[in-house]
PDB file of C-alpha atoms in Angstrom:
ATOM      1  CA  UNK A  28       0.000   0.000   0.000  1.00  0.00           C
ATOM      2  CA  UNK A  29       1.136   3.524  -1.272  1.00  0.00           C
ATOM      3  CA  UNK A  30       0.146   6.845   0.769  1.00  0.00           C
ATOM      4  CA  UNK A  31      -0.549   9.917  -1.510  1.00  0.00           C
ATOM      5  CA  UNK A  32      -0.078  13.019  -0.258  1.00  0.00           C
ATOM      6  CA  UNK A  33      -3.378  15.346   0.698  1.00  0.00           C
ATOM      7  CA  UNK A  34      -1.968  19.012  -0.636  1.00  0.00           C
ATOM      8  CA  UNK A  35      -4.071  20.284   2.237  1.00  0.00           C
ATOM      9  CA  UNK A  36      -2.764  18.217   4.766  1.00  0.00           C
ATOM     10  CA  UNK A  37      -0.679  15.544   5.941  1.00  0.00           C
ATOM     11  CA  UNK A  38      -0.954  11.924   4.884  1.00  0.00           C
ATOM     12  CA  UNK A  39      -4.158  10.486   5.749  1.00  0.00           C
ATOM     13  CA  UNK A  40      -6.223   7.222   5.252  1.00  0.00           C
ATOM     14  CA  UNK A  41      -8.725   8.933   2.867  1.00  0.00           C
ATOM     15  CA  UNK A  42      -5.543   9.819   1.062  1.00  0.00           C
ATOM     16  CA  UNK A  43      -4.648   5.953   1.032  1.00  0.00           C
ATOM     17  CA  UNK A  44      -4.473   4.202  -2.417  1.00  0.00           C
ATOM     18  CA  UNK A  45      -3.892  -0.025  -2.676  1.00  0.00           C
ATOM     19  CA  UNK A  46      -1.035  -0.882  -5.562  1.00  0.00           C
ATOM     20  CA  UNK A  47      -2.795  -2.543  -7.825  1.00  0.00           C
ATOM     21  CA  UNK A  48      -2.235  -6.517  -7.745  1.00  0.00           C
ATOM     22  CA  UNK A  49      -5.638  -7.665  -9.258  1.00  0.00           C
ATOM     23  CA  UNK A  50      -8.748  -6.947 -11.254  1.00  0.00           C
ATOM     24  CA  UNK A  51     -10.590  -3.910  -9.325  1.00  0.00           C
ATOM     25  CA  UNK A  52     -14.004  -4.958  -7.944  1.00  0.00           C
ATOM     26  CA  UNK A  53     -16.404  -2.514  -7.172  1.00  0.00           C
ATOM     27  CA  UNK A  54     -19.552  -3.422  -4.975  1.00  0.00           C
ATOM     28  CA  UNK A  55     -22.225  -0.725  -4.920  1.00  0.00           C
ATOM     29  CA  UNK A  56     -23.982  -1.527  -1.126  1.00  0.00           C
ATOM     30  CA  UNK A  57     -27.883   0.004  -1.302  1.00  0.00           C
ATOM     31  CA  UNK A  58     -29.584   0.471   2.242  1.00  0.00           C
ATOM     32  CA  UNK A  59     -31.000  -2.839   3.075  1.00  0.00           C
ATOM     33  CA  UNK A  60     -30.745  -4.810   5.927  1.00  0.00           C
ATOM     34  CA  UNK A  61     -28.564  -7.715   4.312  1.00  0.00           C
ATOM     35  CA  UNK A  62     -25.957  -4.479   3.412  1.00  0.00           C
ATOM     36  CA  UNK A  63     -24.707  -5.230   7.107  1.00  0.00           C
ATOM     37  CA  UNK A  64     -23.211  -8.858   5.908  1.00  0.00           C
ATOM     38  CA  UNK A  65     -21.411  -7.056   3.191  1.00  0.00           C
ATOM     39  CA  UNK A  66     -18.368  -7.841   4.678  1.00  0.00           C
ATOM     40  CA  UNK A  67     -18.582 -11.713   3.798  1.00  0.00           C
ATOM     41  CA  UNK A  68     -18.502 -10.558   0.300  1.00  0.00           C
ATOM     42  CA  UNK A  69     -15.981  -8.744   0.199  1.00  0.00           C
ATOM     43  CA  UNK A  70     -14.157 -11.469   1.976  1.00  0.00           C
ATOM     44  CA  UNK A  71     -15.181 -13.994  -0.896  1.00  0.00           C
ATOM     45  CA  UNK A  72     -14.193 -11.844  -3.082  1.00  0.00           C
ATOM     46  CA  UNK A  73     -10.703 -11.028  -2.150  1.00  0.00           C
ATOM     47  CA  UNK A  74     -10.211 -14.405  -1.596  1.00  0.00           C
ATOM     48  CA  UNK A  75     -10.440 -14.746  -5.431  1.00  0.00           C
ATOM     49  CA  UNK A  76      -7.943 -12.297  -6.203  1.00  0.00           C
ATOM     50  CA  UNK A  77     -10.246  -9.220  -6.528  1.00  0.00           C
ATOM     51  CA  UNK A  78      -9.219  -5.761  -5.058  1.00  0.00           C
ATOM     52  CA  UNK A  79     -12.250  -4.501  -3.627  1.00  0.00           C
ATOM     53  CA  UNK A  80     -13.725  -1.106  -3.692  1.00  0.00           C
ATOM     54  CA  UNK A  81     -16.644   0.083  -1.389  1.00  0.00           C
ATOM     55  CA  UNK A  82     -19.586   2.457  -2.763  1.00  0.00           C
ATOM     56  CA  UNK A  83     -22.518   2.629  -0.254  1.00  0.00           C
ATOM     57  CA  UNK A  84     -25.544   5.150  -1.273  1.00  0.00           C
ATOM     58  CA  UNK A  85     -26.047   7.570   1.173  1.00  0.00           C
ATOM     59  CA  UNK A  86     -28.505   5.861   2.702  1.00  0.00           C
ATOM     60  CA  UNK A  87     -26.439   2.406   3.078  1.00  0.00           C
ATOM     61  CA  UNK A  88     -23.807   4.558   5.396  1.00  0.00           C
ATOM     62  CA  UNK A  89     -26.348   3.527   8.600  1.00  0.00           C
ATOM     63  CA  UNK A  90     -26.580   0.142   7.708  1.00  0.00           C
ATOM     64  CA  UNK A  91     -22.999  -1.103   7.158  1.00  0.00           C
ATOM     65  CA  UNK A  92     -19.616  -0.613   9.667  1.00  0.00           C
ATOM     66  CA  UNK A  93     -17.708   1.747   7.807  1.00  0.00           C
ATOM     67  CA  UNK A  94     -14.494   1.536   9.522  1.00  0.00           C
ATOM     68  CA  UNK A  95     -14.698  -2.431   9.373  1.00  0.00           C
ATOM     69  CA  UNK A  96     -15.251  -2.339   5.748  1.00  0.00           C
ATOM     70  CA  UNK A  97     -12.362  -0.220   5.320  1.00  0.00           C
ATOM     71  CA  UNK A  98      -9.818  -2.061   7.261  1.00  0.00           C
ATOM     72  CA  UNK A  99     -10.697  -5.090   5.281  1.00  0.00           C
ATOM     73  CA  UNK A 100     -10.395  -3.225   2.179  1.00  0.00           C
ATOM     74  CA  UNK A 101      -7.950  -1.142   2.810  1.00  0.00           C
ATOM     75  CA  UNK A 102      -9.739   1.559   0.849  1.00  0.00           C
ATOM     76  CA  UNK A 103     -12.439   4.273   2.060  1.00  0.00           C
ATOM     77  CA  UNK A 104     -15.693   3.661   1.522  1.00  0.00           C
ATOM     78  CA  UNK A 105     -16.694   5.982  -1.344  1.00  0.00           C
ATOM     79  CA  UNK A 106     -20.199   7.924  -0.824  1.00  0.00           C
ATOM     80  CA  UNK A 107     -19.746  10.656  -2.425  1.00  0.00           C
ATOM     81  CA  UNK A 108     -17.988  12.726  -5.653  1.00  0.00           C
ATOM     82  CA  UNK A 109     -14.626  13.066  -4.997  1.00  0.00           C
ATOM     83  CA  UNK A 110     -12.845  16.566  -4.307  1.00  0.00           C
ATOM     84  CA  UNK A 111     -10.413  17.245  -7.333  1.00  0.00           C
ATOM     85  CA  UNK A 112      -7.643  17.363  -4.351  1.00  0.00           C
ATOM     86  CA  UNK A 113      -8.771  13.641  -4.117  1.00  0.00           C
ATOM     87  CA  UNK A 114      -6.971  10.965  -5.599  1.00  0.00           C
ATOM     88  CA  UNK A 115      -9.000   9.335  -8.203  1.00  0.00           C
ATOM     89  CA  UNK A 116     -10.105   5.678  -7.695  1.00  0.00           C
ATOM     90  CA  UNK A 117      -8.859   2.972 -10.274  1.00  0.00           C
ATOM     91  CA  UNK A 118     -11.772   2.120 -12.991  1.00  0.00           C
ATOM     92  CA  UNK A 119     -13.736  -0.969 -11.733  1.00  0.00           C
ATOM     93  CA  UNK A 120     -12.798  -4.099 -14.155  1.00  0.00           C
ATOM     94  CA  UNK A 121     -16.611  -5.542 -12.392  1.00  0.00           C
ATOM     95  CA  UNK A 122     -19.241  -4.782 -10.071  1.00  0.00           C
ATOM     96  CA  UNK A 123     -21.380  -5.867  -7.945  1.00  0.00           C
ATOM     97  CA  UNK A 124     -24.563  -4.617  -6.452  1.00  0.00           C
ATOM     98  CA  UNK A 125     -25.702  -5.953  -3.485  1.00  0.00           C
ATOM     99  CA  UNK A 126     -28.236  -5.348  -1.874  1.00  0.00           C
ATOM    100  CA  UNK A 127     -29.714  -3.599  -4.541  1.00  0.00           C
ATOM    101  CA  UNK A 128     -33.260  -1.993  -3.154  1.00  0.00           C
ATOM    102  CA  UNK A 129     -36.325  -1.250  -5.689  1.00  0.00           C
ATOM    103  CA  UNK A 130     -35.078   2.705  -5.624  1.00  0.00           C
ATOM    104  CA  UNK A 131     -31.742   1.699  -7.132  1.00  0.00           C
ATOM    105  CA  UNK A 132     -32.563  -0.458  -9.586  1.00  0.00           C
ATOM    106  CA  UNK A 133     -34.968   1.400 -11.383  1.00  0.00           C
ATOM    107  CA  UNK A 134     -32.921   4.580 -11.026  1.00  0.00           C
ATOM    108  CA  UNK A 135     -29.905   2.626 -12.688  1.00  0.00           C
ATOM    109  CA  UNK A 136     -32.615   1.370 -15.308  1.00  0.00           C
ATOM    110  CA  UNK A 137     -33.068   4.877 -15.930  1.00  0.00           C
ATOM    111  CA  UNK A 138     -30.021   6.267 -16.448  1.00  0.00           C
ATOM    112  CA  UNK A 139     -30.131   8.546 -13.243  1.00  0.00           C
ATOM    113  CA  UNK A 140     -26.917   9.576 -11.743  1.00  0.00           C
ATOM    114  CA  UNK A 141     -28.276  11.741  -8.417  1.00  0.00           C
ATOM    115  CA  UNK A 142     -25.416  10.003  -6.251  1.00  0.00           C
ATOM    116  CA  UNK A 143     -22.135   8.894  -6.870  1.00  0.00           C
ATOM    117  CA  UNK A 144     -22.983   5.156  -6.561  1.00  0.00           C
ATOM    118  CA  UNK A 145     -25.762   5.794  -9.609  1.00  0.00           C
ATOM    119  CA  UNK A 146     -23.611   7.803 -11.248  1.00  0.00           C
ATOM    120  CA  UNK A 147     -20.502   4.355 -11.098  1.00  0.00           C
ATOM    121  CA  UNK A 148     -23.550   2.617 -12.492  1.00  0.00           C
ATOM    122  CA  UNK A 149     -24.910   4.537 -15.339  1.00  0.00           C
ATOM    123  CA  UNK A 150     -21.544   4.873 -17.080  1.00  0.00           C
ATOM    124  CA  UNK A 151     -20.621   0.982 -16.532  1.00  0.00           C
ATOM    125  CA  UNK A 152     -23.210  -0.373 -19.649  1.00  0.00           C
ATOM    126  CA  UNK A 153     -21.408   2.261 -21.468  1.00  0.00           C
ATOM    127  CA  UNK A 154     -17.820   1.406 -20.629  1.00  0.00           C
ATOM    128  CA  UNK A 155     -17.815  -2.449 -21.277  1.00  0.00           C
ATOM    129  CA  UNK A 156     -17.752  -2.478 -17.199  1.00  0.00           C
ATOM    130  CA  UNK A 157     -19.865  -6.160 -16.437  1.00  0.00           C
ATOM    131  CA  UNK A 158     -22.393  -5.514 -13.759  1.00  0.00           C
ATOM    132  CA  UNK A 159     -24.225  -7.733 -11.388  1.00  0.00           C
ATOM    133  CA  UNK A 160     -27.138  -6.995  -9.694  1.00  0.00           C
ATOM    134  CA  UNK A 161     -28.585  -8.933  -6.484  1.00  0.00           C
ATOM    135  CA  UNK A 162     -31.749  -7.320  -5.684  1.00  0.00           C
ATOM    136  CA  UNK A 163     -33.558  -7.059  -2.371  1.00  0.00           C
ATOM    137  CA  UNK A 164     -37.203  -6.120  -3.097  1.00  0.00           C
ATOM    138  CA  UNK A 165     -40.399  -7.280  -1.200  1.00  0.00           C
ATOM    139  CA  UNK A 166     -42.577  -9.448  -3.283  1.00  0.00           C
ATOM    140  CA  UNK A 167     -45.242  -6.168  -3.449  1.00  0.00           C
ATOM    141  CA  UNK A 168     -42.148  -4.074  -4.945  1.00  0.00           C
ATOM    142  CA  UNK A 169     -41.231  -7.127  -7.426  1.00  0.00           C
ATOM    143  CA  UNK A 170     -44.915  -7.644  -8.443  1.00  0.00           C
ATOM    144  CA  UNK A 171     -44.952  -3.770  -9.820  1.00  0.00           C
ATOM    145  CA  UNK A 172     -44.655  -3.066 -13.713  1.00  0.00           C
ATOM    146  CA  UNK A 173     -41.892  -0.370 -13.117  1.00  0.00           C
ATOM    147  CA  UNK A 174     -39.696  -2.660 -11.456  1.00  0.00           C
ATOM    148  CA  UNK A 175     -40.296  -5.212 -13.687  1.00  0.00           C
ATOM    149  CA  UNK A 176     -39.814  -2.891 -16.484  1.00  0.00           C
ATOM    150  CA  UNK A 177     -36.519  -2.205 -14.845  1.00  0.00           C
ATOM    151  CA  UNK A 178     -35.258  -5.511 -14.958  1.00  0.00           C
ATOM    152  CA  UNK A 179     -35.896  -6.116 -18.205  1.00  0.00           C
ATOM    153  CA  UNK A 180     -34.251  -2.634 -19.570  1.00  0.00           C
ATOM    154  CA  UNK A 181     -30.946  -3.644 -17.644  1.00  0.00           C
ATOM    155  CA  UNK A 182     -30.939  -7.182 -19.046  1.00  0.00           C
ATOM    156  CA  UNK A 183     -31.149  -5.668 -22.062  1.00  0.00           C
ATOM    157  CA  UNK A 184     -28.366  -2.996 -21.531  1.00  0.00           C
ATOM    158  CA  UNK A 185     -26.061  -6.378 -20.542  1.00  0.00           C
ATOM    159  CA  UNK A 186     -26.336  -6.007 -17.138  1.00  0.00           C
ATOM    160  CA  UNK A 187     -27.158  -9.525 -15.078  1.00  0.00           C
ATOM    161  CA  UNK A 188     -29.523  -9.256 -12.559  1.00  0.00           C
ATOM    162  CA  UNK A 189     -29.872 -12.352 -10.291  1.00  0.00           C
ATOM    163  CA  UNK A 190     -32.693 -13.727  -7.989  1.00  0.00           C
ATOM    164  CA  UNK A 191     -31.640 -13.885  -4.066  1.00  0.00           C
ATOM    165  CA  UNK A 192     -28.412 -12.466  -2.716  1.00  0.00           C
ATOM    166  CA  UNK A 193     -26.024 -15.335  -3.741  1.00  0.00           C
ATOM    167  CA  UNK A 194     -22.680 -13.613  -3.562  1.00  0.00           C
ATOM    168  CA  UNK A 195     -20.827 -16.743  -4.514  1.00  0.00           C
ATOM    169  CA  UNK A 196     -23.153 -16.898  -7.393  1.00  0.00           C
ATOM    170  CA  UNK A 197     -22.535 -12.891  -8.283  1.00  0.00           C
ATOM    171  CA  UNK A 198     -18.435 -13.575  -8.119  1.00  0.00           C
ATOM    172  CA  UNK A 199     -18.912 -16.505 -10.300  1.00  0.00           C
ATOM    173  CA  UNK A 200     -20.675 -14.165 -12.979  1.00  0.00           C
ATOM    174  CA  UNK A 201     -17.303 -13.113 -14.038  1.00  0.00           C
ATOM    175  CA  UNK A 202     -15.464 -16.202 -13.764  1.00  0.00           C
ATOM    176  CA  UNK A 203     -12.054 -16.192 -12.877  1.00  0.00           C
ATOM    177  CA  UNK A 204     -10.328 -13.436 -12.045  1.00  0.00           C
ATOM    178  CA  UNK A 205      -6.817 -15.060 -13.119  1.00  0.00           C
ATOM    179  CA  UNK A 206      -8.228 -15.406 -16.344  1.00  0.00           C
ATOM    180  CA  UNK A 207      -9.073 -12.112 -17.218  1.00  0.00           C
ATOM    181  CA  UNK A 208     -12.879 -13.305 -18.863  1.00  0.00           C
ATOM    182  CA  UNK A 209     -16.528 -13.102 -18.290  1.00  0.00           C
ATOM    183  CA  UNK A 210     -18.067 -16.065 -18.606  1.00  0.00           C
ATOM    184  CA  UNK A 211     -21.518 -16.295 -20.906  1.00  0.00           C
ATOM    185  CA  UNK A 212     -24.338 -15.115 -19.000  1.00  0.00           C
ATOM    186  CA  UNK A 213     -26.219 -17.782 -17.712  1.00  0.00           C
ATOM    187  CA  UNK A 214     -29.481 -16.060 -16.567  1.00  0.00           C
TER     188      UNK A 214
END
C-alpha cells in the first residue's frame, strides 16, 4: 500500500491508495438490511484475487460498519464525488450490487446519476464495465410493472440481474479473475 499526499494536509487514510495486484471490484452496497453482511462478500471476493472497492448510497452509510469495511479493504468507503484534491479511484474491471433496493434499480434502469454510486452505475453499460445486480425487493415491490420494467431494460443494456443475494453466485458471474474473462451469461 502507497500513501498519496493530501496538498491540504498531511498523509491520511482517505488519502490511502492499494497498488494494484488484481482486477478492481467494485460493490455498490444500497440500504437494506442484508448491506450489514457485506463484509462476507468482500471477503469472498478477495479471496479470489479481486481488489475490492466500497460504494454505499447515502442511505447504506447507517446500515454497514464503515471503519470495518475499510480495514478489510484497505480503501475508504466511497459515498460521495470526490474533491479534485482527491486521488481518483482505479476504474472498476466488475461490479457488484448488493443489496440492490427497488429505488436503485430502477434509477440505474433509468439512467439517473443523483449520487455517486448511480452515477458508477450509469456509465458501466457504457464502458464495457460487467455488472451484477442482487436485488432485495419485497414481493409487493417485485410484483410492480416499473420494477419489472426495470429488470428487463438492464438485461437488455447487458447487465445480469440475479434472484436472491447469492454472492458466490454474483463472483462466479465473471469467472475467474486469473483469467481475465466473463463467462456467458447464464441467466
Amino acid at each position: 500500500m502507497r500513501r498519496l499526499r493530501n496538498p491540504e494536509g498531511p498523509l491520511s487514510t482517505l488519502a490511502t491508495v492499494t497498488e494494484s495486484r488484481g482486477k478492481e471490484l467494485y460493490v455498490i452496497v444500497c440500504a437494506a438490511e442484508p448491506a450489514a453482511e457485506v463484509g462476507r462478500l468482500v471477503a469472498m471476493a478477495q479471496e479470489e484475487g479481486w481488489i475490492v472497492q466500497i460504494v454505499a448510497t447515502p442511505s447504506a452509510l447507517d446500515f454497514i460498519d464503515v471503519p470495518a469495511l475499510e480495514r478489510q479493504t484497505g480503501r475508504p468507503v466511497r459515498s460521495r464525488y470526490r474533491k479534485p484534491s482527491e486521488p481518483k479511484p482505479p476504474r472498476a474491471d466488475a461490479i457488484i450490487v448488493a443489496p440492490a433496493t427497488y429505488n436503485t434499480i430502477n434509477k440505474f434502469a433509468q439512467g439517473i446519476a443523483d449520487t455517486y454510486a448511480l452515477g458508477v452505475l450509469a456509465e458501466a453499460p457504457g464502458l464495457g464495465i460487467p455488472v451484477v445486480v442482487l436485488p432485495c425487493v419485497n414481493e409487493a415491490l417485485a410484483a410492480r410493472i416499473p420494477y419489472r420494467r426495470s429488470v428487463e431494460e438492464l438485461r437488455a443494456d447487458g447487465v445480469r440481474v440475479l434472484s436472491g443475494l447469492d454472492w458466490k453466485r454474483a463472483l462466479a458471474e465473471f469467472g475467474s479473475q486469473d483469467q481475465g474473462g466473463v463467462e456467458p451469461d447464464t441467466v
